[in-house]
Coordinates of C-alpha atoms and ligand atoms in Angstrom, one line a residue:
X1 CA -15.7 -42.4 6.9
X2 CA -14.3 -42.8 3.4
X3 CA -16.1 -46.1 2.8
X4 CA -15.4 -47.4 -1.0
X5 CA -14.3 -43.7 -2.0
X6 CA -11.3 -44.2 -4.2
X7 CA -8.0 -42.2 -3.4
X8 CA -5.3 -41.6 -5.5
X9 CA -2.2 -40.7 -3.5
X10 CA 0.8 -38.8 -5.0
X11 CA 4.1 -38.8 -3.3
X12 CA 7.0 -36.5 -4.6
X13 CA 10.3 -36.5 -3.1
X14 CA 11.1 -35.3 0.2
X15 CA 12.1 -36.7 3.5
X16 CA 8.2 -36.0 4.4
X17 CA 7.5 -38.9 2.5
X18 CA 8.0 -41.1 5.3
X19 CA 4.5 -39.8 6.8
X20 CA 3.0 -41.2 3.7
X21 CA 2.9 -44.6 4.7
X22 CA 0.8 -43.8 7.8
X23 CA -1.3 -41.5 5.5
X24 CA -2.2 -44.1 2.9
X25 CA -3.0 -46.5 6.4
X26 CA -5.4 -43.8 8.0
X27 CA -6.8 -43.8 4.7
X28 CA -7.4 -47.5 4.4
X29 CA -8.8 -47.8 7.9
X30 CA -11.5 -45.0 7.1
X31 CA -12.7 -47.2 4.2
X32 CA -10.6 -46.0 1.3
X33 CA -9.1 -47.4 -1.3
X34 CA -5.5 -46.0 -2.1
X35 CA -3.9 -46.3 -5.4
X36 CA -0.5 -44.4 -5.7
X37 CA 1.8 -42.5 -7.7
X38 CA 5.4 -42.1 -7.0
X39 CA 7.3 -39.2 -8.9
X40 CA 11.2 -40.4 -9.7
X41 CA 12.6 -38.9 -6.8
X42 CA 10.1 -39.8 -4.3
X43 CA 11.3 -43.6 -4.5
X44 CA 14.4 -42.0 -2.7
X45 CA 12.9 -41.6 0.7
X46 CA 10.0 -44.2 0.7
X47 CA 10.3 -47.6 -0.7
X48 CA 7.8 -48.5 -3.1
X49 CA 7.5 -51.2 -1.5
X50 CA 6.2 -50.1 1.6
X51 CA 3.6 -48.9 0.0
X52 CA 2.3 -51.6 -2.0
X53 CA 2.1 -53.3 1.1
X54 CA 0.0 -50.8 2.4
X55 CA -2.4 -50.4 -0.6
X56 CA -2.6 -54.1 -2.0
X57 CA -1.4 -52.6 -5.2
X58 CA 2.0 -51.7 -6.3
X59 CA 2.6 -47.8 -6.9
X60 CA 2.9 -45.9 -10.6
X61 CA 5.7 -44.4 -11.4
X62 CA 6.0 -43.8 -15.0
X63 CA 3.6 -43.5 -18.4
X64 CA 5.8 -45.8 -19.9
X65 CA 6.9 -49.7 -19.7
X66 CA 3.0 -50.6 -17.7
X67 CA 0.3 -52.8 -19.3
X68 CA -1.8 -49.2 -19.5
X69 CA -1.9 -47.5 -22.7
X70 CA -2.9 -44.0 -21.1
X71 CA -2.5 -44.1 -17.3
X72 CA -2.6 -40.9 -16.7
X73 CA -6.2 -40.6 -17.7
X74 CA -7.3 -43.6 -16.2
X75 CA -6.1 -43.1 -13.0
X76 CA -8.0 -39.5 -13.4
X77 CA -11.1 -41.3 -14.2
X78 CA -10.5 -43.8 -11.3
X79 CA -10.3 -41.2 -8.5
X80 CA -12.5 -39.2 -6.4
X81 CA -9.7 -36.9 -4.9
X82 CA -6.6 -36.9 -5.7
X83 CA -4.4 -35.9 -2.7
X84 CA -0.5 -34.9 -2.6
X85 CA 1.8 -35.3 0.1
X86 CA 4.6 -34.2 0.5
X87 CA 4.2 -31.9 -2.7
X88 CA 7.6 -30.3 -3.3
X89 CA 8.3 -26.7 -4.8
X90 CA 8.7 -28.3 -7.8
X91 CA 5.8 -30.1 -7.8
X92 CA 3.8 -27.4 -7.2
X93 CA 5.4 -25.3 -9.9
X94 CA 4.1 -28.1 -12.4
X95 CA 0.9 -28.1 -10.8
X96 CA 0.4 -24.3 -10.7
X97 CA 1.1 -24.3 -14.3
X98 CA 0.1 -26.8 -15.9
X99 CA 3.2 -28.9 -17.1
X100 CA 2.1 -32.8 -17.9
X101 CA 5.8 -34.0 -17.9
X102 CA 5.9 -36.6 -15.2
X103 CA 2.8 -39.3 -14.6
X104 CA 1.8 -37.3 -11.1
X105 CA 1.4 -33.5 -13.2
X106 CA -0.3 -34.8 -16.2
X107 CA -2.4 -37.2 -13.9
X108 CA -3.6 -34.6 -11.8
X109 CA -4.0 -32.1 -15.4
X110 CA -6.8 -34.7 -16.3
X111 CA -8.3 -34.8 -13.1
X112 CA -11.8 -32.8 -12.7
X113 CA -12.5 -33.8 -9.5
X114 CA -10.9 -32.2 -5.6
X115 CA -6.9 -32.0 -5.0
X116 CA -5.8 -32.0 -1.6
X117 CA -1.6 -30.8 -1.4
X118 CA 0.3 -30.9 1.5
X119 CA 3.3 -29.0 0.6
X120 CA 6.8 -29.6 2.3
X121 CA 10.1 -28.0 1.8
X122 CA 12.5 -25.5 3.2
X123 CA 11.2 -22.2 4.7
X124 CA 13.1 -19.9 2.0
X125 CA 11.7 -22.0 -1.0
X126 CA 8.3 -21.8 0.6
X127 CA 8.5 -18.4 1.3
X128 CA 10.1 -17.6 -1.9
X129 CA 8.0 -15.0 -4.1
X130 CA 8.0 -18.3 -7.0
X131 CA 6.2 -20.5 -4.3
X132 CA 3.8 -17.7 -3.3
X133 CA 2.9 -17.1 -6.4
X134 CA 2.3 -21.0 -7.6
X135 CA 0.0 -21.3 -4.2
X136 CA -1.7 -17.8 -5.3
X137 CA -2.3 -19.8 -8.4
X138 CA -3.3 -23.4 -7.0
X139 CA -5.6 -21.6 -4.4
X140 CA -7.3 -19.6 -7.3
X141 CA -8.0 -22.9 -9.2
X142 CA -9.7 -24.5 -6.2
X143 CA -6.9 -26.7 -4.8
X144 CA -7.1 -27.2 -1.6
X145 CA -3.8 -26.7 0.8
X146 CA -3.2 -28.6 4.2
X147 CA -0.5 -27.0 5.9
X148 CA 2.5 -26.5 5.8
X149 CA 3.1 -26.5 9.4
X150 CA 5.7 -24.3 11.3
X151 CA 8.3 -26.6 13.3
X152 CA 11.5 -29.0 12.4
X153 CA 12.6 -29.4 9.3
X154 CA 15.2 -31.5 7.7
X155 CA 19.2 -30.6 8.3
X156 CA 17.7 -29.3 11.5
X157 CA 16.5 -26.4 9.8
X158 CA 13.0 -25.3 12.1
X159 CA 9.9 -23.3 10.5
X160 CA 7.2 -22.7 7.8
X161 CA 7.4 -25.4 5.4
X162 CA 6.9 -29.3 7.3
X163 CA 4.0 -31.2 6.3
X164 CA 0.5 -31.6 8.1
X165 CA 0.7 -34.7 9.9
X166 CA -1.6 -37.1 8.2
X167 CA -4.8 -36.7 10.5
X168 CA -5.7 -33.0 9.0
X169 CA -5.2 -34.2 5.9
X170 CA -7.5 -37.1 6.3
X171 CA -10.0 -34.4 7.7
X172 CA -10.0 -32.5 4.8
X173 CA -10.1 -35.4 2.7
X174 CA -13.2 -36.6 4.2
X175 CA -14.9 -32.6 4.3
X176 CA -14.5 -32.6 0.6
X177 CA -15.9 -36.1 0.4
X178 CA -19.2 -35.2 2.3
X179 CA -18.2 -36.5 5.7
X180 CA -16.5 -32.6 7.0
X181 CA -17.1 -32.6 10.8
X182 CA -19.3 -29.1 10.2
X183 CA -21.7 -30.7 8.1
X184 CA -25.4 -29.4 8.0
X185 CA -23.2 -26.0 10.4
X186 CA -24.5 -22.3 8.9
X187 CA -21.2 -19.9 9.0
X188 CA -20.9 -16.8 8.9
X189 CA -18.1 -14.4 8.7
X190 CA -17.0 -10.8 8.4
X191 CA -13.4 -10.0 6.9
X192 CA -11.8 -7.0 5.9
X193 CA -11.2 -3.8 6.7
X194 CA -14.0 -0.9 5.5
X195 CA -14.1 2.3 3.5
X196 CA -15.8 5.1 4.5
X197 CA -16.2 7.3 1.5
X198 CA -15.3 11.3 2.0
X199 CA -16.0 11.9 -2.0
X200 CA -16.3 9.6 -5.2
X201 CA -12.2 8.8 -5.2
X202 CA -10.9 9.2 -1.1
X203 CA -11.7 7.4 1.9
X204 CA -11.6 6.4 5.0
X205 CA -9.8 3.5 6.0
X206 CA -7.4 1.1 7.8
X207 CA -5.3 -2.1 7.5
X208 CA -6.7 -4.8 7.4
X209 CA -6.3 -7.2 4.5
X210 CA -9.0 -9.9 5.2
X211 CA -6.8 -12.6 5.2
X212 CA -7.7 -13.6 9.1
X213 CA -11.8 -13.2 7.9
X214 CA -11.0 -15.3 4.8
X215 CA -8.6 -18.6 6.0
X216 CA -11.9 -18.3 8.9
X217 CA -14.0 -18.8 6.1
X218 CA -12.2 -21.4 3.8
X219 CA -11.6 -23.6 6.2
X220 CA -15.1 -23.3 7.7
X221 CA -16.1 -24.6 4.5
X222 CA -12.9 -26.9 4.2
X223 CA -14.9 -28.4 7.4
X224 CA -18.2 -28.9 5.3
X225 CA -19.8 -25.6 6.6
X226 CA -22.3 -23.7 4.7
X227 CA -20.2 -20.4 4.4
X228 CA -21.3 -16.7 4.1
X229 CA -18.3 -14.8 3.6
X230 CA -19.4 -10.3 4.4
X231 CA -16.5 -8.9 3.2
X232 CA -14.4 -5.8 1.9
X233 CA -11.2 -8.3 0.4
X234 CA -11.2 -9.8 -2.9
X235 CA -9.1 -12.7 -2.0
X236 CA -9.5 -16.3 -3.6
X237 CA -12.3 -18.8 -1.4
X238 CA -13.4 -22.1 -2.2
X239 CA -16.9 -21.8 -4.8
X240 CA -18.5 -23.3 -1.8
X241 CA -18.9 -20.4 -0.3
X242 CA -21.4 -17.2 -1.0
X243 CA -19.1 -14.3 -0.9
X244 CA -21.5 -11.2 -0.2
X245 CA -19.0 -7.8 -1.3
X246 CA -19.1 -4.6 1.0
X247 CA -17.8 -1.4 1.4
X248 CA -18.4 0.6 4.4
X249 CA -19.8 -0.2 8.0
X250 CA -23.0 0.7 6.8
X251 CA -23.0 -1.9 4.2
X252 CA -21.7 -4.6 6.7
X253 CA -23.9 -4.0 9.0
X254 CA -27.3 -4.2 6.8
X255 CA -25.6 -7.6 5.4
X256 CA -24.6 -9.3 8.9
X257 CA -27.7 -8.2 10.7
X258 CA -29.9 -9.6 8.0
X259 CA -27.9 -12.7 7.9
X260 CA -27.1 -13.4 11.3
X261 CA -30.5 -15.2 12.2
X262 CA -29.9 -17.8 9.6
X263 CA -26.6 -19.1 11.3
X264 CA -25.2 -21.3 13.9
X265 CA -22.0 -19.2 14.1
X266 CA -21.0 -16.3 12.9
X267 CA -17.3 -15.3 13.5
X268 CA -16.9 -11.4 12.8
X269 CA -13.6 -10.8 12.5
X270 CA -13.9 -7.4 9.9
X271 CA -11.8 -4.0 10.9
X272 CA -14.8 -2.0 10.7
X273 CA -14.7 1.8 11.0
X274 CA -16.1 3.4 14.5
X275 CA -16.5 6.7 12.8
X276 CA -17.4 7.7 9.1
X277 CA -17.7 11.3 7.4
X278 CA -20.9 12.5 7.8
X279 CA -21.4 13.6 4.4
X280 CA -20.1 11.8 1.4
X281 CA -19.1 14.7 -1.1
X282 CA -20.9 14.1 -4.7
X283 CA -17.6 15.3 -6.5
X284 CA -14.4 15.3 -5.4
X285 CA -13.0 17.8 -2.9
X286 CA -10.5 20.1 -4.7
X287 CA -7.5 21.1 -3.2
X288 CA -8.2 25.1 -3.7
X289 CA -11.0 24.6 -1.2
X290 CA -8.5 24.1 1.4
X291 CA -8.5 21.5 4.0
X292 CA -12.1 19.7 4.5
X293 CA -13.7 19.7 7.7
X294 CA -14.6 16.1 8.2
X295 CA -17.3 16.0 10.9
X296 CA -17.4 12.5 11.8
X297 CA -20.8 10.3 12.6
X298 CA -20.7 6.8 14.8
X299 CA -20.9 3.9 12.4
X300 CA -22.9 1.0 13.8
X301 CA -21.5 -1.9 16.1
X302 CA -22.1 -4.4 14.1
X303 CA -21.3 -7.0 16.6
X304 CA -23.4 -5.8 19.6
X305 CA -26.5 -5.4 17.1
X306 CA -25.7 -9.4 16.2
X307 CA -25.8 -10.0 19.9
X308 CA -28.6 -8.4 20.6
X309 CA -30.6 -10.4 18.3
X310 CA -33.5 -12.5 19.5
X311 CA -31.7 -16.1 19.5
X312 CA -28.3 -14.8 18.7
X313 CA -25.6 -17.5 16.9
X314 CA -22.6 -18.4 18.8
X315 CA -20.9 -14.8 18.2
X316 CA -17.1 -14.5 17.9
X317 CA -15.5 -11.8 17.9
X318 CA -12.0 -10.5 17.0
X319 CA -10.1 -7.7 18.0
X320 CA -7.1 -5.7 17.3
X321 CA -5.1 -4.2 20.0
X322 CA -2.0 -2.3 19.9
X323 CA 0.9 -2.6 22.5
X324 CA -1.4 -5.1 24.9
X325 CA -4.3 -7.4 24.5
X326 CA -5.3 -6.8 28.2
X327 CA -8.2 -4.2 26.7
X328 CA -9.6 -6.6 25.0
X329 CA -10.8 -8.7 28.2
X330 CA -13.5 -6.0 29.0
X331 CA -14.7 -6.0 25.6
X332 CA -14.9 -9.7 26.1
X333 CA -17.3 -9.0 28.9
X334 CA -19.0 -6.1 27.3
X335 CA -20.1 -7.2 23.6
X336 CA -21.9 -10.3 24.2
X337 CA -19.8 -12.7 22.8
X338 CA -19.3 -16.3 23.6
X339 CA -15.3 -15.6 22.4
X340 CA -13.2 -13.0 22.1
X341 CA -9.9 -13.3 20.0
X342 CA -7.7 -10.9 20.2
X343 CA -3.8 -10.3 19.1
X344 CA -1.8 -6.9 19.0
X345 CA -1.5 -5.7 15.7
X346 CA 2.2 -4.5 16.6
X347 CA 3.8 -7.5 16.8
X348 CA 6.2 -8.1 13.5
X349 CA 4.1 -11.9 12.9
X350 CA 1.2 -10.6 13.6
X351 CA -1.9 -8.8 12.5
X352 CA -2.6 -6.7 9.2
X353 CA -1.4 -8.2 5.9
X354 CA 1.2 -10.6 7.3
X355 CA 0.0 -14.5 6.9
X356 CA 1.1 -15.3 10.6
X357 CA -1.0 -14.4 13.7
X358 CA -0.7 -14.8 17.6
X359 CA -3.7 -14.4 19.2
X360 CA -4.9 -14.5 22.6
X361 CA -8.5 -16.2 23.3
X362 CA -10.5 -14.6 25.6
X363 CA -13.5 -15.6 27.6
X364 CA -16.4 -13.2 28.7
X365 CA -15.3 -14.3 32.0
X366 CA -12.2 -12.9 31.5
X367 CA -9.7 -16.2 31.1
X368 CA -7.7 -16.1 28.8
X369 CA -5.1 -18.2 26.9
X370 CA -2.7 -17.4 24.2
X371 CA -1.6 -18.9 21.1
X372 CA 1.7 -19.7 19.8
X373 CA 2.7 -17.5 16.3
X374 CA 0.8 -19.9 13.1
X375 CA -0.3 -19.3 9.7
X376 CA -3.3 -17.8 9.7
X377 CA -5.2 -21.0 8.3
X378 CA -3.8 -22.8 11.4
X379 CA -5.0 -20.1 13.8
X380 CA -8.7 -20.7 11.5
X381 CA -8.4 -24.4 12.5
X382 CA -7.8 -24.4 16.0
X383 CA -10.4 -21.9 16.3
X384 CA -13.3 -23.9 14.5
X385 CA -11.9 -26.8 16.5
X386 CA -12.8 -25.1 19.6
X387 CA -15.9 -23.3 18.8
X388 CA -17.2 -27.2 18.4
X389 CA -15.7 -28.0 21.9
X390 CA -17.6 -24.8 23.3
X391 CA -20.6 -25.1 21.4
X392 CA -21.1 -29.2 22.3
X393 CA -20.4 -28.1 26.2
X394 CA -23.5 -25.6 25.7
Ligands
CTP1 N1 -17.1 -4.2 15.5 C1 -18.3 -4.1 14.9 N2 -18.8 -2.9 14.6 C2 -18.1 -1.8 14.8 C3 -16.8 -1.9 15.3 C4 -16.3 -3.1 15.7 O1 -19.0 -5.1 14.8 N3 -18.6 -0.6 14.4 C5 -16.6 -5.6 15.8 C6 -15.4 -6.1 15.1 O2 -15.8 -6.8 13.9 C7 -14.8 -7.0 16.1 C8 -15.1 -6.4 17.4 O3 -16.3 -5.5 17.2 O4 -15.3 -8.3 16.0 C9 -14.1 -5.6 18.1 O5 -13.6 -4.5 17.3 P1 -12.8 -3.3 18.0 O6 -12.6 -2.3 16.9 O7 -11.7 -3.9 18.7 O8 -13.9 -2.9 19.1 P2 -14.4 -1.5 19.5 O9 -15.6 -1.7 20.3 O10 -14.6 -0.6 18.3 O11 -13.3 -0.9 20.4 P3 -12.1 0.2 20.2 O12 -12.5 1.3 21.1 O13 -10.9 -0.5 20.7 O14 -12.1 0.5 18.8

């Protein structure tokens, strides 16, 4: 519930605005109270009228011509979390950098407190390198994304880029405001892919970029999780969580085991080498030496040491195929885990480095159900969303 927490809404212009109005009502009916801002184009696509109605008190949409001398700061002092749907490129630009030059930017500028933004525009303009790099920046400043969603868009355009639908976005609101549905949960994850050093400069390695074992983690914490993040990737995560930096298997495995017994879940979704060099050179191999011979050691399984822990969490694993997931079902049956997901690391929206995934979940009995293509945040949702199923059913 959202009981007497105090909301500030901010609507910019696009034809997702129309969701707004239910937004600002789930909003109200959890105990909220809304106050809104309107930027000049947003009164385009959704009257302000509506949404006085729906918040008792008639929207901002200018510094100038109110009876406040400064709103902008005390509407920032008046909030708790200021949330922003739909936010437009533009209005994400300003965000990302800084700009004050319309009430909503310089209102949000003043603001110390949690900003939700549900973006919503065209696929190229939010795949564009400009609106990568303004959600590189917004996600390194601790703003929290919802969405955007893959489906219709307007002009009967279709993919990345249509806002959440207001019920995730009330969920996140409510995480950040104490009420997250994985409240008083102990997470932990594994993410990335790790090195296996052959001398002080080369090593060992492979693809993957952590972003799967990251958006697992953020929006573990996103759900009011207590999040230990094990990882090779030096990607951006909420300060919530306790990021714990690796290298090699060895590494990973000393950190996980050690941790494991302290959680409720732990999700391991880290490439981790099978093999490493056995000897680690102490400087670096010259090339007059001619070719090394590498003689190669087993790393530890990091999972099946986790699941053969005295009161193991509920263990997740992940794993990368290529060319089929059907593999994958005996490791399902074979590592002790209470789920298996798995996608093939071939497939163009899927796997190493890309931001999409399509996995397949797989039981230790062997059913199995696949997923459609999503971000990987949304593949991180649906996931926590059924671990909770699984692990109330238990
Ligand atoms: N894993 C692990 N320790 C290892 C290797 C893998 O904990 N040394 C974990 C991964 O984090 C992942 C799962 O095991 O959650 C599956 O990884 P995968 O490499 O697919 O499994 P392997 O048993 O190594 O099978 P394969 O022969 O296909 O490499």
């Amino acid at each position: 519930m959202l009981t007497g927490r105090r909301i500030l809404l901010g609507v910019s212009g696009g034809v997702a605005a129309f969701k707004v109005a239910y937004l600002a009502r789930r909003l109200i009916e959890r105990g909220a109270q809304v106050r809104a801002i309107m930027t000049s184009s947003a009164g385009e696509f959704l009257g302000a009228q509506t949404l006085a109605a729906i918040t008792g008190t008639a929207p901002y949409e200018d510094f100038f011509g109110g009876e406040s001398v400064s709103p902008h700061t005390e509407l920032a002092r008046w909030a708790d979390l200021i949330v922003i749907a739909p936010a437009t490129a533009a209005t994400m630009a300003r965000l990302a950098n800084g700009l004050s030059d319309d009430l909503l930017s310089a209102t949000v500028l003043a603001f110390t407190g949690p900003v939700v933004v549900a973006p919503a525009m065209h696929t190229e303009m939010w795949e564009s390198p400009a609106t990568q790099r303004n959600v590189s920046l917004l996600n390194a400043d601790g703003v929290h994304l919802v969405g955007p969603e893959s489906g219709p868009l307007a002009g009967g355009d279709e993919g990345p880029g249509r806002m959440s639908e207001p019920e995730p976005i009330v969920d996140r609101i409510e995480a950040l405001l104490g009420g997250g549905s994985m409240a008083g949960t102990r997470v932990l994850v594994s993410a990335g892919g790790t090195r296996e050093p052959i001398d002080p400069v080369r090593y060992l390695g492979n693809r993957s970029s952590g972003k799967m074992g990251t958006a697992v983690a953020v929006e573990a914490a996103a759900r009011g999780a207590a999040v230990t993040l094990v990882t090779t990737a030096d990607l951006p995560v909420s300060d919530s969580i306790d990021v714990v930096q690796v290298e090699t298997a060895d590494e990973m495995a000393e950190a996980v085991w050690k941790l494991a017994g302290g959680v409720d879940v732990a999700v391991l979704v880290a490439a981790v080498a099978d093999f490493k060099p056995q000897d680690r050179a102490d400087t670096t191999l010259r090339r007059a030496s001619g070719p090394p011979d590498l003689k190669m050691v087993p790393t530890p399984d990091i999972l099946a040491g986790v699941a053969s822990q005295e009161n193991p969490p509920f263990l997740v694993g992940f794993a990368a195929e290529t060319g089929s997931v059907e593999q994958a079902a005996e490791k399902a049956s074979s590592k002790g885990v209470d789920l298996l997901v798995a996608n093939d690391v071939t497939l163009p929206d899927s796997g190493f480095g890309v931001d999409t995934n399509q996995v397949t979940i797989i039981r230790p009995n062997g059913a199995s159900d696949g997923w459609p293509v999503m971000r990987k945040r949304q593949v991180a949702a649906r996931l926590w969303d059924l671990i909770a199923e699984e692990r109330a059913s238990t």
